[in-house]
Coordinates of C-alpha atoms in Angstrom, one line a residue:
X1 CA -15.6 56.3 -57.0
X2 CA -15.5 54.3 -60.0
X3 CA -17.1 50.7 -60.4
X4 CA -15.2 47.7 -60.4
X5 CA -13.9 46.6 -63.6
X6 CA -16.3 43.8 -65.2
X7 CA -15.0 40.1 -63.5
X8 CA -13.7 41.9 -60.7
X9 CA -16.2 40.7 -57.2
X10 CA -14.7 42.0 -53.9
X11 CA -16.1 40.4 -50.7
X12 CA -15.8 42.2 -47.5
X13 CA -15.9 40.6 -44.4
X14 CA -18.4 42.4 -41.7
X15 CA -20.3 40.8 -38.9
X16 CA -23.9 41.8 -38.1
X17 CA -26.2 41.8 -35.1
X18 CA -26.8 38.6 -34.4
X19 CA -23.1 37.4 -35.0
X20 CA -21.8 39.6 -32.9
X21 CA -24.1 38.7 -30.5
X22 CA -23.4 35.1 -30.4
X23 CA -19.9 35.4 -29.8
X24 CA -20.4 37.7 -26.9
X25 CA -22.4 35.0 -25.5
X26 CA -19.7 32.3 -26.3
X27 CA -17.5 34.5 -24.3
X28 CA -19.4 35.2 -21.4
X29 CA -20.2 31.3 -21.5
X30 CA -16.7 30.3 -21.5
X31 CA -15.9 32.9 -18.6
X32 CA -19.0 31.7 -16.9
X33 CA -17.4 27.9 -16.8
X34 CA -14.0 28.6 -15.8
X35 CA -15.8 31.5 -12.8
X36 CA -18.1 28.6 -11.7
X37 CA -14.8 25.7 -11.7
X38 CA -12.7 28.0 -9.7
X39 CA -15.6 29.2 -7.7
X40 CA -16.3 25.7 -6.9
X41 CA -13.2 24.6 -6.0
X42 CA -12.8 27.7 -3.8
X43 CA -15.6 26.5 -2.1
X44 CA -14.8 23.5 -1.1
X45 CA -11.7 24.7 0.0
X46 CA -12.8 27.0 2.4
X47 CA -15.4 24.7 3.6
X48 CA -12.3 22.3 4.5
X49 CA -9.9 25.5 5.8
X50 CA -13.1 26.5 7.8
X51 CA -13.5 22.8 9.3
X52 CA -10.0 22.8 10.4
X53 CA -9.6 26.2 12.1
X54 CA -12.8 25.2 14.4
X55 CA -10.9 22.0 14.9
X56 CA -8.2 24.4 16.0
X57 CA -10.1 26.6 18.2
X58 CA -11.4 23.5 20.0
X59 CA -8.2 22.1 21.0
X60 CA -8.6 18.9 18.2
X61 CA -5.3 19.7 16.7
X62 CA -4.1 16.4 15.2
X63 CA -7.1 15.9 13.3
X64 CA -7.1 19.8 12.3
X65 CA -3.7 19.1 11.0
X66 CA -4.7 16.6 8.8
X67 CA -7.5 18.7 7.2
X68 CA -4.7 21.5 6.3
X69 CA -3.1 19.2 4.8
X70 CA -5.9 18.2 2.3
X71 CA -6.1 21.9 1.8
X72 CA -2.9 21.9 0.9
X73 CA -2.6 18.8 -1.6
X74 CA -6.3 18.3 -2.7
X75 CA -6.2 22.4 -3.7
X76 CA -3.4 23.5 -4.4
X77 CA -4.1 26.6 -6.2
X78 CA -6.5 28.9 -3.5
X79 CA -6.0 31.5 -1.4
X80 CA -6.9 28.7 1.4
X81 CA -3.8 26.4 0.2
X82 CA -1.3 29.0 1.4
X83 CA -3.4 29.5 4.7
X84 CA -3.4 26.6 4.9
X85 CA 0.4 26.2 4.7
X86 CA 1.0 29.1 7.1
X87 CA -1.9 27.6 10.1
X88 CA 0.1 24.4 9.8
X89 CA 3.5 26.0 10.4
X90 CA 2.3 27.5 13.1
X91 CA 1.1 24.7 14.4
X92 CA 4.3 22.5 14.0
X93 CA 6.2 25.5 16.1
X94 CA 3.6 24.4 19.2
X95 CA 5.6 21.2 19.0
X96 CA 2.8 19.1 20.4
X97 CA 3.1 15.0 20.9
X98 CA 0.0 14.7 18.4
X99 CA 1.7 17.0 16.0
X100 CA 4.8 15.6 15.9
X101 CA 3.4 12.2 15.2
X102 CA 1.9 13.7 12.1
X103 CA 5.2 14.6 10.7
X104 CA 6.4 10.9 11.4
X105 CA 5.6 8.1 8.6
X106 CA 3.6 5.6 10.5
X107 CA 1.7 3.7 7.4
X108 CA 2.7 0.2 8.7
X109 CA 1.9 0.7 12.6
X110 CA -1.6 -0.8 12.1
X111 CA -0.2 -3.7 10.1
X112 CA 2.7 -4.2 13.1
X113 CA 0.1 -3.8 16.0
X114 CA -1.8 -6.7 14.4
X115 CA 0.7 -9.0 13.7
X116 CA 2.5 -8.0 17.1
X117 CA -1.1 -9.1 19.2
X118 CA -1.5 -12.6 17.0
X119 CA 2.1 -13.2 18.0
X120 CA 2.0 -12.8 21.5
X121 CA -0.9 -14.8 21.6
X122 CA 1.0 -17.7 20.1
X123 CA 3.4 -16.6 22.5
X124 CA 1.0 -16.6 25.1
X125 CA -0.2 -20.3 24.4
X126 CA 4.2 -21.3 24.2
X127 CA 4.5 -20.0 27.1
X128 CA 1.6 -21.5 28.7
X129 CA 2.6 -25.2 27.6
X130 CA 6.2 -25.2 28.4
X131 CA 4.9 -23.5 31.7
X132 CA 2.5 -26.9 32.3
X133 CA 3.1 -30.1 32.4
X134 CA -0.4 -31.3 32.0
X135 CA -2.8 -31.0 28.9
X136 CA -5.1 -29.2 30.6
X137 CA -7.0 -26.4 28.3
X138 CA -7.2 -24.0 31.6
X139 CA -3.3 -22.9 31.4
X140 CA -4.0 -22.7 27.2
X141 CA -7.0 -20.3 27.7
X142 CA -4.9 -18.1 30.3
X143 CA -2.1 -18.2 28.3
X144 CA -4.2 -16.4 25.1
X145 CA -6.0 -14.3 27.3
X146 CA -2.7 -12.8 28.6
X147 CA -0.8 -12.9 25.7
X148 CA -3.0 -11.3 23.4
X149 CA -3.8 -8.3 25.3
X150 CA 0.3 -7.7 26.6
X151 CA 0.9 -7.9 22.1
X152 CA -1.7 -5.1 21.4
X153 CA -0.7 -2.6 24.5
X154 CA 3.0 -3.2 24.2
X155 CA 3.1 -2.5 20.5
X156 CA 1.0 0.0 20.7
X157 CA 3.6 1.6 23.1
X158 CA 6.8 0.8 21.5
X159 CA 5.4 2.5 17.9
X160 CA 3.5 5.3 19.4
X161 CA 6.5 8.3 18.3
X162 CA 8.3 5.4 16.3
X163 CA 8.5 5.7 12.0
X164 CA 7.5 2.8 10.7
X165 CA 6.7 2.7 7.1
X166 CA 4.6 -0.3 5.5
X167 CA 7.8 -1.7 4.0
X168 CA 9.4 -1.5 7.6
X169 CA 6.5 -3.0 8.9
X170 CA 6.1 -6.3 6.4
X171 CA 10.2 -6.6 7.0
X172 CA 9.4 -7.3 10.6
X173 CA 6.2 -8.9 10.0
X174 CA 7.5 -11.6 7.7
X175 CA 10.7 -12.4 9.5
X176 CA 8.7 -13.1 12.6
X177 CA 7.0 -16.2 10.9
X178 CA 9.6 -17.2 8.9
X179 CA 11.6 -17.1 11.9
X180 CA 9.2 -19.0 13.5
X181 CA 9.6 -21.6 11.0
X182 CA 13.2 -21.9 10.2
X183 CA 13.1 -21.8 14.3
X184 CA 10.6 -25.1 14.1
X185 CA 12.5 -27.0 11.5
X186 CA 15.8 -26.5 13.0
X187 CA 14.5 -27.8 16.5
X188 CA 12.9 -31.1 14.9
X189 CA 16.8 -31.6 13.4
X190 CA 18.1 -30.9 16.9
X191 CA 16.1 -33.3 18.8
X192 CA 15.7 -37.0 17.5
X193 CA 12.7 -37.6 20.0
X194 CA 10.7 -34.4 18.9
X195 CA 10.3 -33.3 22.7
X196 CA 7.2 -30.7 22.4
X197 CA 8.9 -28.6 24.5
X198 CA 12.0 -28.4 22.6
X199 CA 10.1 -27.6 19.6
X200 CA 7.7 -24.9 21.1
X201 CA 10.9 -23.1 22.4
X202 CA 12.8 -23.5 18.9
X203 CA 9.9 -21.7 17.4
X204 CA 9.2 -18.8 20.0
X205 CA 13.5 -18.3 20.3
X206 CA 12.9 -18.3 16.1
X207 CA 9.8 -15.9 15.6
X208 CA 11.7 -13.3 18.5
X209 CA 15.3 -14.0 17.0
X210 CA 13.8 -12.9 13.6
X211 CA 11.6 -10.0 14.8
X212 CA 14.5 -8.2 17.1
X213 CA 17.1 -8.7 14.0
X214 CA 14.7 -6.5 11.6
X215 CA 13.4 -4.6 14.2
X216 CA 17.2 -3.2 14.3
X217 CA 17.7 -3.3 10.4
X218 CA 14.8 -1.7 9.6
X219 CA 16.1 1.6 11.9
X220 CA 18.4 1.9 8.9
X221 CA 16.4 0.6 5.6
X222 CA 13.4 1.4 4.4
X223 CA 12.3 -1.3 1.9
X224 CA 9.6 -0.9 -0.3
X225 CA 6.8 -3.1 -0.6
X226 CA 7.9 -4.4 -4.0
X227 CA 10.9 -5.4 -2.3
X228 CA 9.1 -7.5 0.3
X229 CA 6.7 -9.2 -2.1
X230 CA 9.6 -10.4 -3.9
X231 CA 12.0 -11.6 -1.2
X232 CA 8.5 -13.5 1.0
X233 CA 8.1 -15.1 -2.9
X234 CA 11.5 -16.1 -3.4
X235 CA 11.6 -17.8 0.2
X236 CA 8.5 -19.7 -0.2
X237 CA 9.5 -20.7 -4.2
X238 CA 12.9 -21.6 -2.5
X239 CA 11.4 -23.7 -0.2
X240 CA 9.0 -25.4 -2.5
X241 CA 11.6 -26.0 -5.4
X242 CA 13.9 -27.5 -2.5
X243 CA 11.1 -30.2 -1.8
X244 CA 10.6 -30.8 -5.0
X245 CA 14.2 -31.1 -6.3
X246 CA 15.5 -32.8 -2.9
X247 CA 12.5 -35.7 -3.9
X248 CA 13.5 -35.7 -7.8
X249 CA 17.4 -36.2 -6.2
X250 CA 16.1 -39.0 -3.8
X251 CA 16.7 -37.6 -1.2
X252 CA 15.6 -39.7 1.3
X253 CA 12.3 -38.7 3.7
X254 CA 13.3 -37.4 7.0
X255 CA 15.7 -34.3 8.3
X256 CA 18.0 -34.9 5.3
X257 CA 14.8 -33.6 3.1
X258 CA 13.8 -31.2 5.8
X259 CA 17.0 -29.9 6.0
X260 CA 17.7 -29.2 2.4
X261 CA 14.2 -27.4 2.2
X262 CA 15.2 -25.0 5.1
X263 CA 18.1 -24.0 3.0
X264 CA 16.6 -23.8 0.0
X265 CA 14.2 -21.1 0.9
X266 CA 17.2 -19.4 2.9
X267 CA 18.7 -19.4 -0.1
X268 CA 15.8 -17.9 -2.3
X269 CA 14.9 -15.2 0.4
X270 CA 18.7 -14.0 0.2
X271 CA 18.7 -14.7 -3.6
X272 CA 15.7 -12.1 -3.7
X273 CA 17.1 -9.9 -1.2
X274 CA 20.5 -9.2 -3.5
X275 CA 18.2 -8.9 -6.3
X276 CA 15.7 -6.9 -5.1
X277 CA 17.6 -3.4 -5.2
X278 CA 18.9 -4.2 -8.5
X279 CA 15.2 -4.6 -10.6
X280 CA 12.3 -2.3 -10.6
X281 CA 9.0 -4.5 -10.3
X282 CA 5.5 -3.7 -8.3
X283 CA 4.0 -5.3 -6.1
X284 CA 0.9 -6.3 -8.5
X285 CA 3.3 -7.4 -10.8
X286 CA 5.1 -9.7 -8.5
X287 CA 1.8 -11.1 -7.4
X288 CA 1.1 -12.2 -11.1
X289 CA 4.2 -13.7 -11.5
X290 CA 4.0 -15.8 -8.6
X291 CA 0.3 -16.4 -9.6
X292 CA 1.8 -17.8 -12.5
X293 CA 4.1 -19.7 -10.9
X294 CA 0.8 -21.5 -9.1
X295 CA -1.0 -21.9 -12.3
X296 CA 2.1 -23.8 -13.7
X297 CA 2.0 -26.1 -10.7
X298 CA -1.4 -26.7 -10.8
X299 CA -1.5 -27.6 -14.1
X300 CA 1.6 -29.9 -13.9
X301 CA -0.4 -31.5 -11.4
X302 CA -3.4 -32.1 -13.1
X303 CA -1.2 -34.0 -16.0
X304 CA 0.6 -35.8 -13.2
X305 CA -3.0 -37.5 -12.0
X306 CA -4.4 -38.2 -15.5
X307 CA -1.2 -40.2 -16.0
X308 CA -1.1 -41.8 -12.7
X309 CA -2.7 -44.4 -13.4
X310 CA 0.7 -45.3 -15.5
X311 CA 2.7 -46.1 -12.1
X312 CA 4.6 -43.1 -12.6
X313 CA 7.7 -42.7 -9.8
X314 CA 7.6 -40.2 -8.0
X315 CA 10.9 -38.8 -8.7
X316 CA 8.9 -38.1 -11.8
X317 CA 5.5 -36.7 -10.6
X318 CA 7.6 -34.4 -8.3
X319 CA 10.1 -33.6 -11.4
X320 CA 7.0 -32.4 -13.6
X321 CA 5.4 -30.0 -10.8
X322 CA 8.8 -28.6 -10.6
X323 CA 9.2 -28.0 -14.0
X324 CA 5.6 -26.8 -13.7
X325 CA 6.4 -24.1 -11.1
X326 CA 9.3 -22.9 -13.0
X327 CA 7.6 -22.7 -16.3
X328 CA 4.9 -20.6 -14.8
X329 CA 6.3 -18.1 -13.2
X330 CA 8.9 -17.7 -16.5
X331 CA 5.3 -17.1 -18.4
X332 CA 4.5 -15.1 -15.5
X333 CA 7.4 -12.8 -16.0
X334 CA 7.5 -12.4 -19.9
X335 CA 3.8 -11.7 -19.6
X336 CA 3.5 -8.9 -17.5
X337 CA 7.4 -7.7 -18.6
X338 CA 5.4 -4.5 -19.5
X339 CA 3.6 -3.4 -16.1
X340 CA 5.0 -0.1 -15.4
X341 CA 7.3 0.3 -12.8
X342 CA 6.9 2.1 -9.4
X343 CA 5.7 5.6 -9.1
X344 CA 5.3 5.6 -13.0
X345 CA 1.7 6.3 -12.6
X346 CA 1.8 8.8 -10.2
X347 CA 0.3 11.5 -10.3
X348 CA 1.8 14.8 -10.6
X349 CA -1.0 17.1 -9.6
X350 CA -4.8 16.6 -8.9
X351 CA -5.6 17.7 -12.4
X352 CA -3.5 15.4 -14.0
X353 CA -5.3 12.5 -14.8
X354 CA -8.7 14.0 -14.6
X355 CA -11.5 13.5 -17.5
X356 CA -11.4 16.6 -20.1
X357 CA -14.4 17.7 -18.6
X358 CA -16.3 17.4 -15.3
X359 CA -19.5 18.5 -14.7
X360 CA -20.2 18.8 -10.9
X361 CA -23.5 18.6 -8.6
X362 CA -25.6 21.1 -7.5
X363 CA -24.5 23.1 -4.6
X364 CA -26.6 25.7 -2.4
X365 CA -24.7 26.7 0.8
X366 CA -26.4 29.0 3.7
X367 CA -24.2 31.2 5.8
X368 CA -23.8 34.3 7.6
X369 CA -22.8 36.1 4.2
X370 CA -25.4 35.3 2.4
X371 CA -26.1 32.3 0.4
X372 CA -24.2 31.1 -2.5
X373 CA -25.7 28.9 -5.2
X374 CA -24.2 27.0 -7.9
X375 CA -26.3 25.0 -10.1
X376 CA -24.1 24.2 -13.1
X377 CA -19.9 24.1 -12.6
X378 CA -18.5 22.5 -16.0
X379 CA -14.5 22.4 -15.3
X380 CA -12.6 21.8 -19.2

């Protein structure tokens, strides 16, 4: 073979020993990592499958049916996810009360079973004083000791197989007090001499009118919680703006004012309620804008005070927290304009919004197989 001609260099590439070597270990290394993630997560997963077939075996099959379904959603890609899926059809064909009641949304019973026993315990004391002439504390006492106890074990009965979602539940929940309000107002219009008794029956016949008329709607909506932050806001701004604008109009103290705030925040809850379907908002966002909304009253009220000393009317002072309120929650709603809305952040599998890499603790597990070690799991 002849020589290369004179300003001719050839380089060949080649890999020696220890280069080859090193990316054999890189390899090994990398297979080692994604062996011990998916080793890991195996574990765990049969740790949670094996938890919920002893569940099984001793009878506890409501709770054993919520451990499948952690299988099923918290690891979604083992062997134990689709045993998982096939122990919990099996158990939905058994058709058993505490398994049924796991296929049924119930989010909002604990929120309904609350509010239901702090109701009937203000239904309790009603009941009491319209029941008793006298003052005495004795019939107030019995009338809470009864009512509280009747609210917690009747709703606990009447939502035991029931769905009740949290939107469901804050529907009912907040038209039971606004009920109860509207109920009060409209009985102190009613009766000139304000007749206690007159007025605790306009508020019970309220609170129920309101909790019976959701109770049927909500068989046949399901609003969101967005939706209910928005319509209890734009009752309570409706009310507020009334006062303010019915004292700004001079409107005269009394139940020409009261009755122009009780419409007012009828009119901003329905106001909302039209609205509500039509806009996509969160809850946290509609928290901020009425937080806003406060910030802009407050501060109109602080200027109100440092001027007061002016004699200002109060056609004025009421004028400028108005103009406050509004202000504020229009700041409110161009400020957080960019909040994302609902279910834009959710995630679409448990990887999803995970760091690049996790490094996981130390695991040693003992068991009739063996024992199985794992003292460094990096998952990329």
């Amino acid at each position: 073979m002849s020589a290369p001609p004179e300003g001719y260099y050839s380089v060949t590439p080649y890999l020696d020993v220890q280069n080859i070597v090193a990316l054999i270990a890189i390899f090994v290394c990398a297979l080692f990592f994604q062996s011990s993630a998916a080793s890991a997560e195996s574990s765990a997963a049969e740790q949670l499958y094996e938890t919920a077939f002893r569940l099984i075996v001793e009878g506890d099959y409501g709770v054993a049916y919520d451990r499948l379904n952690e299988v099923i959603h918290e690891y979604p890609d083992t062997v134990y996810a689709r045993l998982a899926e096939n122990r919990k059809q099996r158990l939905e064909q058994l058709n058993l009360p505490s398994i049924r009641r796991k296929k049924i949304d119930q989010s909002g019973r604990i929120g309904t079973v609350v509010f239901s026993t702090l109701y009937s315990t203000w239904l309790g004391i009603g009941t009491a004083r319209l029941a008793d002439n006298t003052d005495g504390a004795k019939t107030v006492a019995a009338g809470m000791m009864v009512g509280a106890p009747t609210g917690l074990l009747a709703s606990l009965i009447a939502t035991r197989n029931a769905r009740l979602t949290r939107g469901q539940s804050a529907l009912i929940n907040s038209s039971g007090y606004w009920g109860t309000w509207q109920g009060l107002g409209w009985a102190i219009l009613i009766d000139e001499n304000d007749s206690e008794k007159l007025l605790i029956s306009g508020a019970m016949i309220g609170g129920l009118s309101g909790i019976l008329a959701t109770t049927v709607l909500a068989k046949r909506i399901d609003p969101s919680l967005s939706d209910m932050g928005i319509i209890n806001y734009g009752a309570l701004w409706g009310t507020w703006l009334s006062l303010t604008a019915g004292k700004v109009a001079g409107i005269p103290d009394g139940d020409e004012l009261l009755a122009w705030t009780l419409v007012g925040g009828n009119l901003g809850a329905a106001a909302m309620a039209s609205l509500s379907p039509k806009i996509d908002i969160t809850l946290s966002r509609a928290n901020l804008i009425n937080l806003g909304g406060i910030i802009g009253t407050i501060v109109a009220s602080g200027v109100v005070i440092i001027f007061a000393e002016s004699d200002i009317s109060e056609a004025v002072a009421f004028g400028s927290l108005m103009v406050g309120g509004i202000a504020g929650l229009i700041v409110g709603n161009h400020v957080t304009r960019h909040v994302p809305p609902p279910g834009a952040n959710k995630r679409l599998s448990r990887r999803a919004d995970s760091a690049p890499w996790q490094l996981y603790s130390h695991e040693l597990r003992l068991n009739l197989d063996g024992v199985r070690a794992n003292f460094l799991n990096i998952k990329f």
